mmCIF file of C-alpha atoms in Angstrom:
data_model
loop_
_atom_site.group_PDB
_atom_site.id
_atom_site.type_symbol
_atom_site.label_atom_id
_atom_site.label_comp_id
_atom_site.label_asym_id
_atom_site.label_seq_id
_atom_site.Cartn_x
_atom_site.Cartn_y
_atom_site.Cartn_z
ATOM 1 C CA ALA A 1304 12.235 -52.460 -56.140
ATOM 2 C CA ALA A 1305 8.697 -52.351 -57.459
ATOM 3 C CA ALA A 1306 6.789 -49.811 -59.482
ATOM 4 C CA ALA A 1307 3.177 -48.736 -59.063
ATOM 5 C CA VAL A 1308 0.787 -46.597 -61.072
ATOM 6 C CA PHE A 1309 -1.651 -44.557 -59.040
ATOM 7 C CA SER A 1310 -4.246 -43.078 -61.360
ATOM 8 C CA SER A 1311 -5.902 -46.145 -62.821
ATOM 9 C CA GLY A 1312 -7.818 -48.708 -60.822
ATOM 10 C CA THR A 1313 -6.059 -51.670 -62.391
ATOM 11 C CA GLY A 1314 -2.568 -50.189 -62.086
ATOM 12 C CA SER A 1315 -3.149 -49.157 -58.497
ATOM 13 C CA GLY A 1316 -4.556 -52.513 -57.491
ATOM 14 C CA VAL A 1317 -1.983 -54.615 -59.295
ATOM 15 C CA GLY A 1318 0.915 -52.526 -57.960
ATOM 16 C CA ALA A 1319 -0.341 -52.866 -54.399
ATOM 17 C CA PHE A 1320 -1.002 -56.591 -54.861
ATOM 18 C CA VAL A 1321 2.475 -57.266 -56.284
ATOM 19 C CA THR A 1322 4.010 -55.337 -53.375
ATOM 20 C CA GLU A 1323 2.066 -57.474 -50.914
ATOM 21 C CA LEU A 1324 3.126 -60.685 -52.691
ATOM 22 C CA MET A 1325 6.762 -59.619 -52.637
ATOM 23 C CA ARG A 1326 6.541 -58.827 -48.909
ATOM 24 C CA ASP A 1327 4.934 -62.211 -48.210
ATOM 25 C CA ASN A 1328 7.462 -64.165 -50.304
ATOM 26 C CA TYR A 1329 10.554 -62.187 -49.257
ATOM 27 C CA PRO A 1330 9.839 -60.920 -45.730
ATOM 28 C CA LYS A 1331 13.463 -60.047 -44.934
ATOM 29 C CA ALA A 1332 14.216 -58.250 -48.215
ATOM 30 C CA ASN A 1333 14.167 -54.474 -48.347
ATOM 31 C CA LEU A 1334 11.270 -53.353 -50.503
ATOM 32 C CA LEU A 1335 11.427 -49.984 -52.254
ATOM 33 C CA ASN A 1336 8.541 -48.768 -54.376
ATOM 34 C CA GLN A 1337 8.893 -46.196 -57.147
ATOM 35 C CA VAL A 1338 5.624 -44.499 -57.979
ATOM 36 C CA VAL A 1339 4.445 -41.734 -60.274
ATOM 37 C CA TRP A 1340 1.782 -39.517 -58.713
ATOM 38 C CA PRO A 1341 -0.948 -38.736 -61.285
ATOM 39 C CA TYR A 1342 -1.505 -35.396 -62.975
ATOM 40 C CA ASP A 1343 -3.394 -32.828 -60.909
ATOM 41 C CA SER A 1344 -6.169 -32.839 -63.496
ATOM 42 C CA GLY A 1345 -6.578 -36.356 -64.802
ATOM 43 C CA ASP A 1346 -9.165 -38.055 -66.944
ATOM 44 C CA VAL A 1347 -9.917 -40.755 -64.359
ATOM 45 C CA ILE A 1348 -12.449 -39.319 -61.928
ATOM 46 C CA VAL A 1349 -11.453 -41.592 -59.043
ATOM 47 C CA GLN A 1350 -7.689 -41.176 -59.419
ATOM 48 C CA GLY A 1351 -7.461 -39.230 -56.138
ATOM 49 C CA TYR A 1352 -9.110 -42.080 -54.240
ATOM 50 C CA ASN A 1353 -6.976 -44.697 -56.001
ATOM 51 C CA SER A 1354 -3.835 -42.749 -55.157
ATOM 52 C CA ILE A 1355 -4.629 -42.404 -51.466
ATOM 53 C CA LEU A 1356 -5.738 -46.011 -51.041
ATOM 54 C CA THR A 1357 -2.690 -47.333 -52.882
ATOM 55 C CA MET A 1358 -0.299 -45.087 -50.942
ATOM 56 C CA SER A 1359 -1.741 -46.265 -47.610
ATOM 57 C CA HIS A 1360 -1.213 -49.879 -48.666
ATOM 58 C CA LEU A 1361 2.330 -49.238 -49.896
ATOM 59 C CA LEU A 1362 3.200 -47.454 -46.639
ATOM 60 C CA ARG A 1363 2.282 -50.618 -44.710
ATOM 61 C CA GLU A 1364 4.113 -53.039 -47.017
ATOM 62 C CA SER A 1365 7.209 -51.106 -48.165
ATOM 63 C CA ASP A 1366 10.441 -50.124 -46.491
ATOM 64 C CA GLY A 1367 10.621 -47.001 -48.626
ATOM 65 C CA ILE A 1368 8.727 -45.131 -51.309
ATOM 66 C CA VAL A 1369 10.205 -42.835 -53.942
ATOM 67 C CA TYR A 1370 7.553 -40.867 -55.739
ATOM 68 C CA PHE A 1371 7.604 -38.540 -58.697
ATOM 69 C CA LEU A 1372 4.976 -35.965 -59.565
ATOM 70 C CA ASN A 1373 3.729 -36.464 -63.102
ATOM 71 C CA ASP A 1374 3.137 -32.708 -63.514
ATOM 72 C CA GLN A 1375 6.715 -31.945 -62.463
ATOM 73 C CA LEU A 1376 8.158 -34.626 -64.737
ATOM 74 C CA ASN A 1377 6.214 -33.105 -67.622
ATOM 75 C CA GLU A 1378 7.565 -29.620 -66.855
ATOM 76 C CA THR A 1379 11.121 -30.981 -66.628
ATOM 77 C CA VAL A 1380 10.827 -32.573 -70.073
ATOM 78 C CA LYS A 1381 9.461 -29.312 -71.482
ATOM 79 C CA VAL A 1382 12.518 -27.430 -70.254
ATOM 80 C CA LEU A 1383 15.195 -30.029 -71.009
ATOM 81 C CA GLU A 1384 13.849 -31.044 -74.408
ATOM 82 C CA ASN A 1385 12.530 -27.568 -75.330
ATOM 83 C CA LYS A 1386 9.077 -28.927 -76.151
ATOM 84 C CA LYS A 1387 5.788 -27.127 -75.575
ATOM 85 C CA SER A 1388 3.754 -30.290 -75.232
ATOM 86 C CA PRO A 1389 5.770 -33.505 -74.782
ATOM 87 C CA SER A 1390 4.111 -36.773 -75.693
ATOM 88 C CA PHE A 1391 4.908 -40.472 -75.374
ATOM 89 C CA THR A 1392 5.970 -40.597 -79.023
ATOM 90 C CA ASP A 1393 8.837 -38.111 -78.452
#
């Protein structure tokens, strides 16, 4: 399994590159990527482009992709942890 970040240019590129390396080095292994789709309104202006380009690459190289929506994960934490605005320090 591999993980990829979609919103940032570096995270998107490195995640896609690592997936390609794993496919090249282990061609018969099943490759499953776990990705977190960025927030609907992010601070990186090109995150939509990064996400689409990375997803197209992962679709070619992976046997499966499990993705989570960052907005939905945030809402789940709000409900389960009873927090109005969860943060990474929680």
